[in-house]
Short mmCIF file of C-alpha atoms in Angstrom, two decimals:
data_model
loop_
_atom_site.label_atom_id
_atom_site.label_comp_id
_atom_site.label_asym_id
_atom_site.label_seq_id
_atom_site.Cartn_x
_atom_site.Cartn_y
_atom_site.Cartn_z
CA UNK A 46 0.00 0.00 0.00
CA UNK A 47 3.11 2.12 0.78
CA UNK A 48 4.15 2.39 -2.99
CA UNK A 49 0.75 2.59 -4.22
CA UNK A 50 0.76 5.88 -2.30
CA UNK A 51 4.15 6.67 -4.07
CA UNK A 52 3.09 5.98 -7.21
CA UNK A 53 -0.43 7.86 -6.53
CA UNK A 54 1.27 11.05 -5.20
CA UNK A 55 3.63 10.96 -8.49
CA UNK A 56 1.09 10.34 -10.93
CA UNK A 57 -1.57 13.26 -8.92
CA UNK A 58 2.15 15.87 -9.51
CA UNK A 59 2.58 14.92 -13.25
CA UNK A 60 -1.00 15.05 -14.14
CA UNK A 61 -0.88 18.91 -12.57
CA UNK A 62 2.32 19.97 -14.25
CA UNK A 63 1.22 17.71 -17.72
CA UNK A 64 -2.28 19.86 -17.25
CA UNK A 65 -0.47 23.49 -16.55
CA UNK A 66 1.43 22.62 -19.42
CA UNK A 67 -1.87 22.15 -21.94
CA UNK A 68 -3.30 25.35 -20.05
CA UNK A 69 -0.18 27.45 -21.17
CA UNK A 70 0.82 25.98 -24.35
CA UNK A 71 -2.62 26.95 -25.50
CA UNK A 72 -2.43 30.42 -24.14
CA UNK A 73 1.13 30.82 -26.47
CA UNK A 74 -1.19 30.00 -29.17
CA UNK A 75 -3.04 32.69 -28.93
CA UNK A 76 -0.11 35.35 -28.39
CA UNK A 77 1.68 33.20 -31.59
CA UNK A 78 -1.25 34.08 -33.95
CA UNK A 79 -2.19 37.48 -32.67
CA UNK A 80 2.25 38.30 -33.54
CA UNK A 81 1.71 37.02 -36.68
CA UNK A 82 -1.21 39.80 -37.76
CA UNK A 83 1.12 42.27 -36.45
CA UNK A 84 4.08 45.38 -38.66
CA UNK A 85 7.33 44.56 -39.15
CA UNK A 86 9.47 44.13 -37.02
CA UNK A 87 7.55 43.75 -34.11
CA UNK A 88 6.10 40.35 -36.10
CA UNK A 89 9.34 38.89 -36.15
CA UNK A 90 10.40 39.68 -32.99
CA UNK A 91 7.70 38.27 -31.27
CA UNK A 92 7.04 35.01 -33.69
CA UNK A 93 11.02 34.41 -32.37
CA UNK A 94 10.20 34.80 -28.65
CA UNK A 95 7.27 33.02 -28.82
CA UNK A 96 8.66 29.76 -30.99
CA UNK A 97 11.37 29.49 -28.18
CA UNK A 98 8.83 29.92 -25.00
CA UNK A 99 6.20 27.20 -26.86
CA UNK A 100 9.06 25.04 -27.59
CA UNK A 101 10.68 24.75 -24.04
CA UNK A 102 7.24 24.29 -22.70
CA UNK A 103 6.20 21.68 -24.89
CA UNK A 104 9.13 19.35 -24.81
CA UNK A 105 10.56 20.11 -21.29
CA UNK A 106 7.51 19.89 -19.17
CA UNK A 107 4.13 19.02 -21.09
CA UNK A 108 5.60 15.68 -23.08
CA UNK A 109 7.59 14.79 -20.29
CA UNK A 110 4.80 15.33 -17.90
CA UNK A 111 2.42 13.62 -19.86
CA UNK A 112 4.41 10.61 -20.35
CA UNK A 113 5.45 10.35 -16.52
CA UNK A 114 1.54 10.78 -15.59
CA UNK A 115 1.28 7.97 -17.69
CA UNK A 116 3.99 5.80 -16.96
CA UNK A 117 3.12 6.14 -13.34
CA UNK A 118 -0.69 5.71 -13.84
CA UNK A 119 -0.02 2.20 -15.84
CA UNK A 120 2.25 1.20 -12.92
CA UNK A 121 -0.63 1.39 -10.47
CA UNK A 122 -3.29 -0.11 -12.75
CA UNK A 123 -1.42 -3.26 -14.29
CA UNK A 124 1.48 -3.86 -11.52
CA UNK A 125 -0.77 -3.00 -7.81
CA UNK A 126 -3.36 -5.22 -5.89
CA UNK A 127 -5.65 -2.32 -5.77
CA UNK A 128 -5.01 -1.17 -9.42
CA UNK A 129 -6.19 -4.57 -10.81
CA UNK A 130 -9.23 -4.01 -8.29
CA UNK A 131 -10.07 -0.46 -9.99
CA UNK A 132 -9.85 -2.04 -13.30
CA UNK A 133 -12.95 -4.35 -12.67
CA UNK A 134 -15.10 -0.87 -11.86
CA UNK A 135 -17.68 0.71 -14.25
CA UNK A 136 -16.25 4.55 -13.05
CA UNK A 137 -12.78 3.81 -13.80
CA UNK A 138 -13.93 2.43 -17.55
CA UNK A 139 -15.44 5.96 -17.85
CA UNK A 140 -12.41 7.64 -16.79
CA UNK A 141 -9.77 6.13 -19.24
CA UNK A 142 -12.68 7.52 -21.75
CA UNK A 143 -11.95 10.49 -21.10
CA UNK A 144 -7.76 10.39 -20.32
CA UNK A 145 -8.29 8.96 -23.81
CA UNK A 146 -9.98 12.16 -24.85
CA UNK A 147 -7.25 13.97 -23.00
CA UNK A 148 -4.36 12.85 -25.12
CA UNK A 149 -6.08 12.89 -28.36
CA UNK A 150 -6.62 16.89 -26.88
CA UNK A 151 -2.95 16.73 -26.57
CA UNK A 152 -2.08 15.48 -29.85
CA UNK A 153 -4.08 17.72 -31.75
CA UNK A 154 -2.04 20.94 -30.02
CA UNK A 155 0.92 19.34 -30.65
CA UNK A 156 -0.62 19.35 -34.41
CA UNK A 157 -1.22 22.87 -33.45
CA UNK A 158 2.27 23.70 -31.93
CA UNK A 159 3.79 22.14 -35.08
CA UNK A 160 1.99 23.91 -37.27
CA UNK A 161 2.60 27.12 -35.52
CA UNK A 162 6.28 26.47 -35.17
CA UNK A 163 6.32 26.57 -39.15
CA UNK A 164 4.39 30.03 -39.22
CA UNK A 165 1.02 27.97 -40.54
CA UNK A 166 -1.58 29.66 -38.82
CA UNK A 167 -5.12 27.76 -39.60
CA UNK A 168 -7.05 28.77 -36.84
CA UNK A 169 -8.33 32.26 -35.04
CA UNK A 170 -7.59 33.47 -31.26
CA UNK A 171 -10.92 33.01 -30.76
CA UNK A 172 -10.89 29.06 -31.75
CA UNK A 173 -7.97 28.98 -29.47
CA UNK A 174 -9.46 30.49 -26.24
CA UNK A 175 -12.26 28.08 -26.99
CA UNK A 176 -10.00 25.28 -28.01
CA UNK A 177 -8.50 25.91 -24.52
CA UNK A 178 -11.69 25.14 -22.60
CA UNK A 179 -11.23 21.31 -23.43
CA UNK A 180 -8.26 20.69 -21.18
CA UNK A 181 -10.51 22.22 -18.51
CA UNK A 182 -13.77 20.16 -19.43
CA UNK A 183 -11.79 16.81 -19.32
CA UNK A 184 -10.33 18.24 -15.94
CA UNK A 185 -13.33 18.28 -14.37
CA UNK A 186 -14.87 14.90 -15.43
CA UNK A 187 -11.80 13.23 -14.64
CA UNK A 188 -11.80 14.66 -10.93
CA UNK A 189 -15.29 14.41 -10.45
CA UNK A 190 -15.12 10.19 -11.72
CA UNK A 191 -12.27 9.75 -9.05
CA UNK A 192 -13.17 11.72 -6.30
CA UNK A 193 -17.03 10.42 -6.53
CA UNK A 194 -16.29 7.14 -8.04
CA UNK A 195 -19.11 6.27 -9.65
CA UNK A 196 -20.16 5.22 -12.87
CA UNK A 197 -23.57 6.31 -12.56
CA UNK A 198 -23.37 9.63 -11.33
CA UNK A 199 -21.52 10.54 -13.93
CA UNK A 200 -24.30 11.58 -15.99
CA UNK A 201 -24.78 14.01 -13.70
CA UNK A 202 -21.20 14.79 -14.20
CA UNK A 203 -21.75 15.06 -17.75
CA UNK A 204 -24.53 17.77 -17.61
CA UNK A 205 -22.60 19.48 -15.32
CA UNK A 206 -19.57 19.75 -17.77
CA UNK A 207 -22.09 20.51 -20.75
CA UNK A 208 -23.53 23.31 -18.81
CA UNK A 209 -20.54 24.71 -17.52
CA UNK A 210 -19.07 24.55 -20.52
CA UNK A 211 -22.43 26.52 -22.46
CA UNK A 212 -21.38 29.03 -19.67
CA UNK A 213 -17.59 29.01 -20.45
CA UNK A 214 -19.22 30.20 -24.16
CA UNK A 215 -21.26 32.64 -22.87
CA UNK A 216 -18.87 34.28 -20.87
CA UNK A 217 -16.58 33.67 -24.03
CA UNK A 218 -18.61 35.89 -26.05
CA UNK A 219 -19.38 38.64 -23.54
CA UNK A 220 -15.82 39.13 -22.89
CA UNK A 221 -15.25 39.20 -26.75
CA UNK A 222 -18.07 41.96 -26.36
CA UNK A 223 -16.12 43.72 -24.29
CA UNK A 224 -13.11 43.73 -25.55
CA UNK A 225 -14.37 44.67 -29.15
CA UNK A 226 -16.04 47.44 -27.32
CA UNK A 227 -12.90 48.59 -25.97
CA UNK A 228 -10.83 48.42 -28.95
CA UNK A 229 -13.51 50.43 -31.11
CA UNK A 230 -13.36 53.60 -28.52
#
């Protein structure tokens, strides 16, 4: 039980740093595409900055983060008394649903941080401060599945997300509001 408790503590401080990591990366986005509308030189100086920043981030604390959250998470599901014991519950099922989510959520901003890191920008700041919503949304229905453990309950989980996240939009688009206001005076 001892190294369970380990393994659980090290797995709980990766998943933090892997999720700070998402949180940020996404945030560099943003800045990346809103340096790339702007005059020369300022554009250049900027796309430079913020290539290095999103690069150290990405491969010196989300990847290894993510992996190590990982790593540590496999070691107390397949190689622990009490891991094999999760694995026969209908909440934990639900909750590798959505870690699966999670990393296809990672892989697509690594698409993203690729893509950036080449000066391709496909998408707006406004699909990115959206975009950065799902790290949250998966955040909370993984923490509410282990913390309530319960398979059933999740549902109400579920709403919850939904309608937090139809209020993330909302507030999405009044603080757009506002800020369009501002810039326009």
């Amino acid at each position: 039980m001892e190294l369970y408790n380990y393994l659980k503590s090290l797995h709980l401080i990766f998943v933090i740093t892997w999720f700070a990591g998402l949180f940020y990366i996404v945030r560099l986005f943003v800045y990346q595409i809103e340096a790339a509308e702007k005059p020369s030189p300022e554009k250049e100086i900027l796309q430079k900055q913020y290539k290095i920043m999103t690069y150290r981030l990405w491969y010196i604390i989300t990847w290894p983060s993510a992996i190590l959250a990982s790593f540590f998470a496999f070691w107390m599901l397949f190689f622990t008394d009490l891991g094999n014991a999760w694995l026969q519950m209908p909440w934990m099922h639900v909750k590798l649903g959505f870690v699966f989510v999670l990393y296809l959520y990672h892989l697509k901003c690594h698409q993203i941080f690729k893509e950036l890191q080449n000066n391709q920008v496909k998408y707006s700041t406004n699909f990115m401060r959206l975009w950065n919503e799902g790290a949250t949304i998966i955040l909370f229905a993984v923490v509410f599945l282990v913390v309530l453990k319960n398979a059933v309950n999740w549902i109400y989980g579920v709403i919850g997300i939904v309608l937090f996240s139809v209020l993330i939009m909302l507030g999405f688009k009044f603080y757009k509001r506002i800020r369009e206001r501002n810039n326009n005076q």
